Coordinates of C-alpha atoms and ligand atoms in Angstrom, one line a residue:
M1 CA -0.1 0.3 0.2
T2 CA 1.4 3.4 -0.8
T3 CA 0.4 6.8 0.4
A4 CA 0.7 9.8 -2.2
P5 CA 3.9 9.5 -3.5
T6 CA 5.3 12.9 -5.1
Q7 CA 4.0 16.5 -4.8
P8 CA 1.9 17.3 -7.7
E9 CA 3.9 19.3 -10.2
P10 CA 1.4 21.9 -11.2
N11 CA 1.5 23.4 -14.8
P12 CA -0.4 26.3 -15.0
L13 CA -1.4 26.2 -18.5
V14 CA -2.7 22.0 -17.9
E15 CA -6.1 21.9 -16.0
G16 CA -6.1 20.5 -12.8
L17 CA -8.9 17.6 -13.1
E18 CA -6.4 15.3 -12.0
R19 CA -6.3 16.5 -8.8
L20 CA -9.7 15.9 -7.7
P21 CA -9.7 13.8 -4.7
V22 CA -9.9 9.9 -5.6
H23 CA -11.4 7.7 -3.3
P24 CA -8.8 5.2 -1.6
T25 CA -8.5 2.4 -4.1
S26 CA -7.0 -1.1 -4.5
L27 CA -6.3 -2.0 -8.5
V28 CA -6.2 -5.3 -9.5
I29 CA -4.8 -6.0 -12.8
F30 CA -5.4 -9.6 -14.6
G31 CA -2.9 -10.3 -17.0
A32 CA -0.2 -8.5 -15.2
T33 CA 2.7 -9.7 -16.8
G34 CA 1.2 -9.3 -20.3
D35 CA 2.5 -6.7 -23.4
L36 CA -0.1 -4.1 -22.1
A37 CA 0.4 -4.0 -18.7
K38 CA 4.1 -3.6 -19.3
R39 CA 4.1 -1.0 -21.9
K40 CA 0.9 1.0 -20.7
L41 CA -1.1 0.6 -17.6
L42 CA 2.4 0.2 -15.1
P43 CA 3.6 3.4 -16.6
A44 CA 0.3 5.2 -16.7
L45 CA 0.4 4.5 -12.8
Y46 CA 4.0 5.8 -12.7
N47 CA 2.6 9.0 -14.3
L48 CA -0.5 9.4 -11.8
A49 CA 1.8 9.1 -8.8
H50 CA 4.6 11.4 -10.4
E51 CA 1.4 13.8 -10.9
G52 CA 0.4 13.3 -7.3
A53 CA -2.9 12.5 -9.0
L54 CA -3.4 8.7 -7.5
P55 CA -5.7 8.6 -4.8
E56 CA -3.7 9.3 -1.2
R57 CA -4.4 5.7 -0.3
F58 CA -3.6 3.1 -3.3
A59 CA -2.7 -0.5 -3.4
L60 CA -2.3 -2.6 -6.7
V61 CA -2.5 -6.5 -6.9
G62 CA -1.4 -8.3 -9.9
N63 CA -2.3 -11.7 -11.6
A64 CA -1.5 -14.0 -14.1
R65 CA -0.5 -17.5 -14.9
S66 CA 3.3 -17.5 -14.4
E67 CA 4.8 -18.0 -10.9
M68 CA 6.0 -15.2 -9.5
S69 CA 6.6 -13.6 -6.4
D70 CA 5.7 -10.0 -4.8
E71 CA 8.9 -9.4 -5.0
E72 CA 9.5 -10.3 -8.7
F73 CA 6.1 -8.8 -9.6
R74 CA 7.7 -5.7 -8.1
E75 CA 11.0 -5.3 -10.0
M76 CA 8.5 -6.2 -13.3
A77 CA 6.3 -3.5 -12.6
M78 CA 9.6 -0.8 -12.0
E79 CA 11.3 -2.0 -14.9
S80 CA 8.4 -1.9 -17.2
V81 CA 8.3 1.9 -15.9
R82 CA 11.9 2.5 -16.7
E83 CA 11.4 1.3 -20.2
F84 CA 7.9 2.4 -21.5
S85 CA 7.2 5.6 -19.3
R86 CA 6.9 8.9 -21.3
R87 CA 9.0 10.5 -18.8
A88 CA 12.0 9.2 -17.2
P89 CA 11.0 8.0 -13.6
R90 CA 12.2 9.3 -10.6
E91 CA 13.6 6.5 -8.6
K92 CA 12.0 7.3 -5.2
V93 CA 8.2 8.0 -6.6
L94 CA 8.8 4.6 -8.4
E95 CA 9.9 2.7 -5.3
K96 CA 7.3 4.3 -3.2
L97 CA 4.7 3.5 -5.7
F98 CA 5.1 -0.2 -5.8
S99 CA 6.4 -0.7 -2.1
D100 CA 3.8 -2.8 -1.1
V101 CA 2.0 -4.5 -4.2
R102 CA 1.0 -8.4 -4.2
Y103 CA 1.0 -10.9 -6.9
V104 CA -1.4 -13.6 -7.0
S105 CA -0.3 -16.7 -9.7
G106 CA -2.6 -18.5 -10.9
S107 CA -5.5 -19.1 -13.9
F108 CA -8.3 -17.4 -14.5
D109 CA -10.8 -19.7 -13.7
D110 CA -9.4 -20.9 -10.4
D111 CA -11.3 -20.0 -7.3
V112 CA -8.0 -20.1 -5.4
V113 CA -6.6 -17.1 -7.2
Y114 CA -10.0 -15.1 -6.3
G115 CA -9.4 -16.1 -3.0
G116 CA -6.1 -14.9 -2.9
I117 CA -6.7 -11.7 -4.2
R118 CA -9.7 -11.4 -1.5
D119 CA -7.0 -11.8 1.1
A120 CA -4.8 -9.5 -0.5
L121 CA -7.7 -7.0 -0.7
S122 CA -8.3 -7.5 3.0
E123 CA -4.9 -6.7 4.3
F124 CA -4.6 -3.4 2.5
D125 CA -8.0 -2.5 4.2
E126 CA -6.6 -3.4 7.0
I127 CA -3.3 -1.3 7.0
A128 CA -6.0 1.7 5.7
G129 CA -7.9 1.3 8.5
L130 CA -11.0 1.9 5.8
T131 CA -12.2 -0.6 2.9
L132 CA -11.1 0.2 -0.1
N133 CA -12.9 0.9 -3.5
R134 CA -12.0 -2.0 -5.9
C135 CA -11.3 -1.8 -9.4
F136 CA -10.8 -4.7 -11.6
Y137 CA -9.0 -4.1 -14.6
L138 CA -9.1 -7.2 -17.3
S139 CA -6.1 -6.7 -19.3
T140 CA -6.1 -10.6 -20.7
A141 CA -6.8 -12.0 -24.0
P142 CA -10.3 -11.5 -24.8
M143 CA -11.3 -15.4 -24.3
F144 CA -10.7 -14.8 -20.5
F145 CA -13.3 -11.7 -20.2
P146 CA -16.4 -14.0 -19.2
V147 CA -14.2 -16.7 -17.6
I148 CA -13.2 -13.4 -15.2
I149 CA -16.6 -11.9 -15.0
D150 CA -18.0 -15.4 -13.8
A151 CA -15.4 -15.9 -11.2
L152 CA -15.8 -12.4 -9.7
G153 CA -19.3 -13.3 -9.4
R154 CA -19.0 -16.5 -8.2
N155 CA -16.2 -15.4 -5.7
T156 CA -18.8 -12.4 -4.5
L157 CA -16.1 -9.9 -5.6
A158 CA -18.5 -8.1 -7.6
R159 CA -19.9 -6.0 -4.4
E160 CA -18.4 -4.6 -1.2
A161 CA -20.0 -3.5 1.8
G162 CA -18.9 0.4 2.0
A163 CA -16.9 0.4 -1.0
E164 CA -17.6 1.1 -4.9
V165 CA -16.5 -2.1 -7.1
R166 CA -15.5 -1.4 -10.8
V167 CA -14.7 -3.5 -13.9
I168 CA -12.5 -2.4 -16.5
I169 CA -12.7 -4.7 -19.4
E170 CA -10.3 -4.1 -22.3
K171 CA -10.9 -4.5 -26.1
P172 CA -12.2 -6.4 -28.4
F173 CA -15.3 -6.3 -26.8
G174 CA -16.5 -9.5 -29.0
R175 CA -15.8 -10.0 -32.3
S176 CA -19.3 -9.9 -33.5
L177 CA -23.1 -8.0 -32.5
A178 CA -23.5 -11.7 -31.2
E179 CA -20.8 -12.1 -29.3
A180 CA -20.7 -8.6 -27.9
R181 CA -24.6 -9.4 -26.6
E182 CA -23.6 -12.1 -25.0
L183 CA -20.6 -10.7 -23.1
N184 CA -22.7 -7.6 -22.3
A185 CA -25.5 -10.2 -20.7
R186 CA -22.6 -12.5 -18.9
V187 CA -20.8 -9.0 -17.7
L188 CA -24.7 -7.2 -16.6
S189 CA -25.5 -10.7 -14.8
V190 CA -23.0 -9.7 -12.5
F191 CA -22.2 -6.3 -12.5
Q192 CA -24.5 -3.1 -12.6
E193 CA -23.5 -1.2 -15.8
Q194 CA -22.4 2.0 -13.8
Q195 CA -20.0 -0.4 -12.4
V196 CA -18.5 -1.3 -15.8
F197 CA -15.9 0.7 -17.7
R198 CA -15.2 -0.6 -21.5
I199 CA -12.1 0.7 -22.5
D200 CA -11.9 2.4 -26.0
H201 CA -8.4 4.2 -25.3
Y202 CA -9.1 6.8 -28.2
L203 CA -11.4 8.5 -26.0
G204 CA -8.3 8.7 -23.5
K205 CA -6.6 10.9 -26.1
E206 CA -6.6 14.8 -25.4
T207 CA -7.1 15.2 -28.8
V208 CA -9.9 13.3 -29.0
Q209 CA -11.8 14.9 -26.0
N210 CA -10.5 18.4 -28.0
V211 CA -13.2 17.2 -30.8
L212 CA -16.1 18.2 -28.0
A213 CA -14.1 20.9 -26.9
L214 CA -14.0 22.4 -30.3
R215 CA -17.5 22.1 -31.5
F216 CA -19.3 22.8 -28.1
A217 CA -17.0 25.5 -26.7
N218 CA -16.9 27.7 -30.0
N219 CA -19.9 29.4 -31.4
M220 CA -18.3 29.7 -34.5
F221 CA -19.0 26.1 -36.1
E222 CA -22.3 25.0 -35.1
P223 CA -24.2 26.9 -37.6
L224 CA -21.7 25.1 -40.4
W225 CA -22.1 22.1 -38.9
N226 CA -24.4 20.4 -40.9
R227 CA -25.5 19.3 -44.3
N228 CA -26.0 22.5 -45.6
Y229 CA -21.9 23.4 -45.4
I230 CA -20.2 20.5 -45.0
D231 CA -19.2 18.5 -48.6
N232 CA -17.7 15.2 -46.9
V233 CA -15.8 14.0 -43.8
Q234 CA -12.7 11.6 -43.8
I235 CA -11.5 10.0 -40.9
T236 CA -8.0 8.4 -41.6
A237 CA -6.0 6.1 -39.1
A238 CA -3.1 5.1 -41.2
E239 CA -0.2 3.7 -39.5
D240 CA 3.2 2.7 -40.8
I241 CA 4.1 -0.4 -38.5
G242 CA 2.7 -3.5 -39.9
I243 CA 1.7 -6.3 -37.1
G244 CA 5.0 -7.0 -35.5
T245 CA 4.5 -10.1 -33.1
R246 CA 0.4 -10.0 -32.9
A247 CA -0.2 -12.3 -35.7
G248 CA -2.4 -14.7 -33.5
Y249 CA -4.5 -11.9 -32.1
Y250 CA -4.6 -9.6 -35.7
D251 CA -5.5 -12.2 -38.2
T252 CA -8.4 -13.2 -36.2
A253 CA -9.5 -9.5 -36.1
G254 CA -8.6 -7.8 -39.3
A255 CA -8.7 -4.0 -39.2
L256 CA -12.3 -3.8 -39.7
R257 CA -12.6 -5.3 -36.2
D258 CA -9.4 -3.8 -34.8
L259 CA -9.8 -0.5 -35.2
V260 CA -13.0 0.6 -37.1
Q261 CA -15.7 -1.0 -35.1
N262 CA -14.3 1.0 -31.8
H263 CA -11.8 4.1 -32.2
M264 CA -13.1 5.5 -35.8
L265 CA -17.1 4.8 -35.1
Q266 CA -16.0 6.9 -31.8
L267 CA -14.3 9.5 -33.5
L268 CA -17.4 9.7 -36.1
S269 CA -19.8 9.6 -33.2
L270 CA -18.0 12.5 -31.3
L271 CA -17.5 14.6 -34.5
C272 CA -21.4 13.9 -34.9
M273 CA -23.3 14.2 -32.3
E274 CA -25.7 16.6 -31.1
P275 CA -24.7 18.7 -28.1
P276 CA -25.0 17.2 -24.9
V277 CA -27.2 18.5 -22.1
A278 CA -24.0 17.7 -19.8
F279 CA -20.4 16.9 -20.5
E280 CA -21.7 13.5 -18.0
A281 CA -21.5 9.9 -19.0
D282 CA -25.0 9.4 -19.4
P283 CA -25.8 12.9 -21.8
V284 CA -22.6 12.4 -23.8
R285 CA -23.2 8.6 -24.6
D286 CA -27.0 9.1 -25.4
E287 CA -26.0 11.5 -28.1
K288 CA -23.3 8.9 -29.4
V289 CA -25.6 6.0 -29.4
K290 CA -28.2 8.2 -31.7
V291 CA -25.5 8.6 -34.3
L292 CA -24.5 5.3 -34.5
R293 CA -27.9 4.3 -34.7
A294 CA -28.6 6.7 -37.3
I295 CA -26.2 4.7 -39.9
R296 CA -27.5 2.0 -41.5
A297 CA -26.2 -1.4 -41.2
P298 CA -25.5 -2.4 -44.7
T299 CA -27.4 -5.1 -47.2
A300 CA -25.1 -8.1 -48.5
E301 CA -25.2 -6.6 -51.9
E302 CA -24.8 -2.7 -50.9
V303 CA -21.5 -3.8 -49.3
P304 CA -19.1 -3.8 -52.2
G305 CA -20.5 -0.3 -53.1
M306 CA -19.5 1.2 -49.7
A307 CA -16.2 -1.1 -48.1
V308 CA -12.9 -2.3 -49.3
R309 CA -10.3 -4.3 -48.1
A310 CA -6.8 -5.1 -48.9
Q311 CA -3.7 -6.5 -47.4
Y312 CA 0.1 -4.6 -47.6
G313 CA 2.4 -6.4 -49.7
P314 CA 6.4 -6.2 -49.8
G315 CA 7.3 -2.5 -49.6
N316 CA 10.0 -0.3 -48.2
V317 CA 9.2 1.8 -45.0
A318 CA 11.1 4.6 -43.7
G319 CA 14.3 3.0 -45.6
Q320 CA 13.9 -0.3 -44.7
D321 CA 12.3 -3.2 -47.0
V322 CA 9.5 -5.0 -45.0
P323 CA 7.7 -8.4 -45.9
A324 CA 4.0 -9.0 -47.0
Y325 CA 1.5 -9.3 -44.5
L326 CA 1.2 -12.9 -45.9
D327 CA 5.2 -13.6 -45.1
E328 CA 5.2 -11.9 -41.5
Q329 CA 5.6 -14.7 -38.3
G330 CA 2.5 -16.6 -37.8
V331 CA -0.1 -15.8 -40.5
P332 CA -1.5 -18.9 -42.0
E333 CA -1.0 -19.5 -45.3
G334 CA -3.5 -17.6 -47.7
S335 CA -5.0 -15.6 -45.0
T336 CA -7.7 -13.4 -46.1
T337 CA -7.5 -11.0 -42.9
E338 CA -7.7 -7.4 -44.1
T339 CA -4.8 -5.4 -43.0
Y340 CA -6.5 -2.1 -44.8
A341 CA -10.2 -1.1 -44.6
A342 CA -12.0 1.7 -46.1
L343 CA -15.8 2.5 -45.3
R344 CA -18.5 5.3 -47.0
L345 CA -21.1 5.8 -44.5
E346 CA -23.6 8.2 -44.2
V347 CA -25.8 9.3 -40.8
H348 CA -29.1 8.9 -41.8
N349 CA -30.4 12.2 -39.6
W350 CA -31.3 16.0 -40.5
R351 CA -27.9 17.1 -39.9
W352 CA -26.1 14.8 -41.6
A353 CA -28.3 13.2 -44.4
G354 CA -26.2 13.4 -47.8
V355 CA -22.6 13.9 -46.7
P356 CA -20.4 11.1 -47.0
I357 CA -18.1 10.3 -44.3
Y358 CA -15.1 8.1 -45.2
L359 CA -13.4 6.0 -43.0
R360 CA -9.8 4.3 -43.9
T361 CA -7.2 2.5 -41.7
G362 CA -4.5 0.6 -42.4
K363 CA -0.7 -1.3 -41.5
R364 CA 2.2 -0.4 -43.3
L365 CA 0.5 2.7 -45.2
A366 CA 3.1 5.6 -45.9
R367 CA 3.2 6.8 -42.2
K368 CA 1.3 7.3 -38.8
V369 CA -1.2 9.7 -38.9
T370 CA -4.9 9.9 -37.1
E371 CA -7.0 13.2 -38.6
I372 CA -10.5 13.6 -39.0
A373 CA -10.9 16.7 -42.2
V374 CA -13.9 17.9 -42.8
T375 CA -14.6 19.8 -46.1
L376 CA -16.8 22.6 -46.5
K377 CA -18.7 22.8 -49.9
P378 CA -17.3 25.2 -52.4
V379 CA -18.4 29.0 -52.4
P380 CA -21.5 29.2 -54.4
H381 CA -19.9 31.9 -57.0
M382 CA -16.4 32.7 -57.4
A383 CA -16.0 36.5 -58.2
F384 CA -12.1 36.4 -58.7
Q385 CA -10.8 35.9 -62.0
S386 CA -10.4 32.3 -62.9
E387 CA -6.6 32.4 -64.0
T388 CA -5.4 34.0 -60.9
S389 CA -7.9 32.3 -58.5
M390 CA -7.6 28.5 -59.8
D391 CA -5.8 27.2 -56.6
I392 CA -9.1 28.4 -54.5
K393 CA -10.3 25.2 -52.8
P394 CA -13.1 24.8 -50.4
N395 CA -12.3 25.1 -46.8
V396 CA -10.9 21.8 -44.7
L397 CA -10.8 21.9 -41.5
V398 CA -8.5 19.5 -40.1
L399 CA -8.6 18.2 -36.1
T400 CA -5.1 15.8 -36.5
V401 CA -5.1 13.6 -33.5
Q402 CA -1.5 12.3 -34.0
P403 CA 1.2 12.9 -34.5
N404 CA 1.3 16.8 -34.4
E405 CA -2.1 17.3 -32.5
G406 CA -3.7 20.2 -33.5
V407 CA -6.2 21.6 -35.3
S408 CA -6.0 23.4 -38.7
L409 CA -8.2 25.3 -41.0
S410 CA -7.1 26.1 -44.8
I411 CA -8.9 29.1 -46.2
G412 CA -8.2 31.1 -49.4
A413 CA -6.0 34.5 -48.8
K414 CA -4.2 36.9 -51.2
I415 CA -0.9 36.5 -52.6
P416 CA 0.7 40.0 -51.8
G417 CA 1.2 41.9 -54.6
T418 CA -0.4 44.0 -57.5
R419 CA -3.1 41.0 -58.4
M420 CA -5.6 39.7 -57.1
A421 CA -4.3 36.7 -57.1
I422 CA -5.9 33.7 -54.3
R423 CA -3.9 30.4 -52.8
P424 CA -4.7 28.5 -49.8
V425 CA -3.0 28.9 -46.4
N426 CA -3.5 27.3 -43.0
M427 CA -4.3 28.8 -40.1
E428 CA -3.0 26.2 -37.3
F429 CA -3.6 25.4 -33.6
L430 CA -1.0 22.9 -32.1
Y431 CA -1.2 21.5 -28.8
G432 CA 3.0 21.3 -28.5
T433 CA 3.4 25.3 -28.8
A434 CA -0.2 26.4 -27.4
F435 CA 0.3 24.4 -24.2
L436 CA 3.9 23.7 -23.4
S437 CA 3.2 20.7 -22.1
E438 CA 3.0 17.0 -22.8
S439 CA -0.3 15.3 -22.9
P440 CA -0.7 12.2 -20.6
E441 CA -1.2 9.2 -22.3
A442 CA -4.3 7.8 -22.9
Y443 CA -4.4 5.2 -20.4
E444 CA -3.4 7.9 -17.3
R445 CA -6.9 9.4 -17.8
L446 CA -9.1 6.5 -18.3
I447 CA -7.5 4.6 -15.2
I448 CA -8.3 7.7 -13.1
D449 CA -11.5 8.3 -14.4
A450 CA -12.5 4.6 -13.8
M451 CA -11.5 5.2 -10.4
R452 CA -13.4 8.1 -10.0
G453 CA -16.3 6.4 -11.2
D454 CA -16.8 8.8 -14.3
A455 CA -18.0 6.6 -17.7
T456 CA -17.9 9.3 -19.7
L457 CA -14.6 8.6 -21.3
F458 CA -16.0 4.4 -21.5
T459 CA -18.4 2.7 -24.4
R460 CA -22.3 1.7 -23.1
N461 CA -23.1 -1.5 -23.5
D462 CA -25.9 -0.3 -26.1
E463 CA -23.3 1.8 -27.6
V464 CA -20.5 -1.1 -28.1
E465 CA -23.8 -3.2 -29.6
A466 CA -24.7 -0.4 -32.2
Q467 CA -21.1 -0.1 -33.3
W468 CA -20.9 -3.8 -34.3
N469 CA -24.6 -3.6 -35.6
I470 CA -22.7 -1.4 -38.3
I471 CA -19.7 -3.7 -38.8
D472 CA -21.1 -7.2 -38.8
P473 CA -22.8 -7.3 -42.2
V474 CA -19.7 -5.8 -43.6
I475 CA -17.4 -8.7 -41.9
Q476 CA -20.4 -11.6 -42.7
A477 CA -20.3 -9.7 -46.5
W478 CA -16.4 -10.4 -46.8
S479 CA -16.2 -13.6 -45.3
H480 CA -18.5 -15.0 -48.2
I481 CA -16.0 -13.6 -50.7
P482 CA -12.8 -15.8 -51.6
G483 CA -9.3 -14.5 -51.6
P484 CA -6.8 -13.6 -52.5
L485 CA -7.2 -9.8 -51.4
P486 CA -6.1 -6.8 -53.1
Q487 CA -2.6 -5.6 -52.3
Y488 CA -1.3 -2.3 -51.7
P489 CA 3.0 -2.1 -51.3
S490 CA 3.8 -1.4 -47.9
G491 CA 4.8 2.2 -47.2
S492 CA 1.6 3.4 -49.9
Q493 CA -1.1 5.3 -49.4
G494 CA -3.3 2.0 -50.0
P495 CA -4.7 0.2 -52.6
P496 CA -6.3 2.1 -55.8
E497 CA -9.4 0.2 -55.0
A498 CA -10.1 2.7 -52.0
D499 CA -11.0 5.6 -54.9
Q500 CA -14.1 3.3 -55.6
L501 CA -15.8 4.7 -52.6
L502 CA -15.7 8.3 -53.3
L503 CA -18.2 9.8 -54.5
D504 CA -18.3 13.1 -57.4
D505 CA -15.0 14.9 -57.1
D506 CA -13.7 13.7 -53.9
R507 CA -10.3 12.7 -53.0
W508 CA -8.6 10.5 -50.7
R509 CA -6.0 13.1 -48.6
M510 CA -2.5 12.2 -48.5
I511 CA -1.3 10.3 -45.8
Ligands
LIG1 C1 -5.2 -0.9 -30.9 C2 -4.9 -1.8 -32.1 O1 -6.4 -0.5 -30.5 O2 -4.8 0.6 -31.3 C3 -3.4 -1.6 -32.7 O3 -5.3 -3.5 -31.5 C4 -3.3 -0.4 -33.1 O4 -3.3 -2.2 -33.8 C5 -3.4 0.8 -31.9 O5 -1.9 0.0 -33.5 C6 -3.1 1.9 -32.6 O6 -3.4 2.8 -31.3 P1 -2.8 4.7 -31.3 O7 -2.8 5.0 -29.9 O8 -1.2 4.4 -31.4 O9 -3.2 5.0 -32.5

């Protein structure tokens, strides 16, 4: 058990939300020796401790199948922070944070494990002289989610007199609508919805939350934010990395399940939702669900006209030759798993009807960039001479989620000189220069929000199902079309087939 390990380091330009008190909490991580825990969760805990944002009394219990002592777990946790933390750790803070951790080894269906967890939790309560809140973090392979949920219920760990019990569930939440429904039913037979925190780490990103700030804290956008002024929307989540060592997971998922069903549909709902009455869990999620429900699920016949898939072939990324997806280690021969997916969707409501919303994501594309580009309609009449105003383009508002986080707006401006010549220029806001601070990692915000019991940035059960409702028919239709899939060279802009989705004279933006 640790007490608040550091003095907060105030930055006047960063809002002090994280310094609101959080009730004393014990965090139990299932899968505590896995990749996610090492790379993201443990470093996030360190950075929260560094900021003084953890609750005054905070305790950590790790569980995984491998045998390990408390001391070895502690060493592993400290090593993970040293390797993956966004800031170099201060050894004093690090030692204090992990000074008294517990590790319970054993498999996720073994009741003995849950007995061990209960003992550790009681011990921490005793030391603190009060019942700490419990937060169970399921950071395991998805097939264990129902196993752990059932075991928590069976071992009466889902309720605790005098304390709040919460469960954080990683993605993917099911592999289909049917599986998501089944998992929701299992989870909600043990926990109440307000105890459940389904992670979509994109919602923890500063720039994703800024979509709401931009739209709802500024009056200038609202009058334009509709079908009368917006010509099309493009949401891109491009990555230059391949699948690395994740073939086992990735080949059963593919780009559509891995990124579109969750992260990209979240970006779309934030961009298209109506203003919520309050920035609170239910009002925000009510509005997002309405958007998702306004996207009609395509029929099997409609799928080829609105969705394109492809796989990366060999190529060159950042000066390095890289293999094709089919030659990556662990990918089954002849796999038809897509590493690229593009969709054209439409939100059928008064605000958005008729506006194409293009989504695309892929591994091994030219560079990593996540952005939302909103292209406005062209001016109705161009009064300037055509030869000097050739370059005038419709305004584009680009919200860059990563890297170079910020917002830019392209506008037509007069080129200095004696002629009335016009060209597009960018008005830009960059996070790095405007706030002079490094943004916290998404997991820092999400872990602390879950401990606080604030579910605004988590996905509700009906929202997850509405997301699957859009994606399921595409997955179904694709499963009936035999391979091989179209290939795109690694390091490229993606497959030319994606152009077929574009309406009128719309163009994909350069990645
Ligand atoms: C994860 C996907 O959810 O998001 C990964 O499983 C992907 O395949 C990652 O690489 C991208 O996240 P970020 O934060 O790097 O954009």
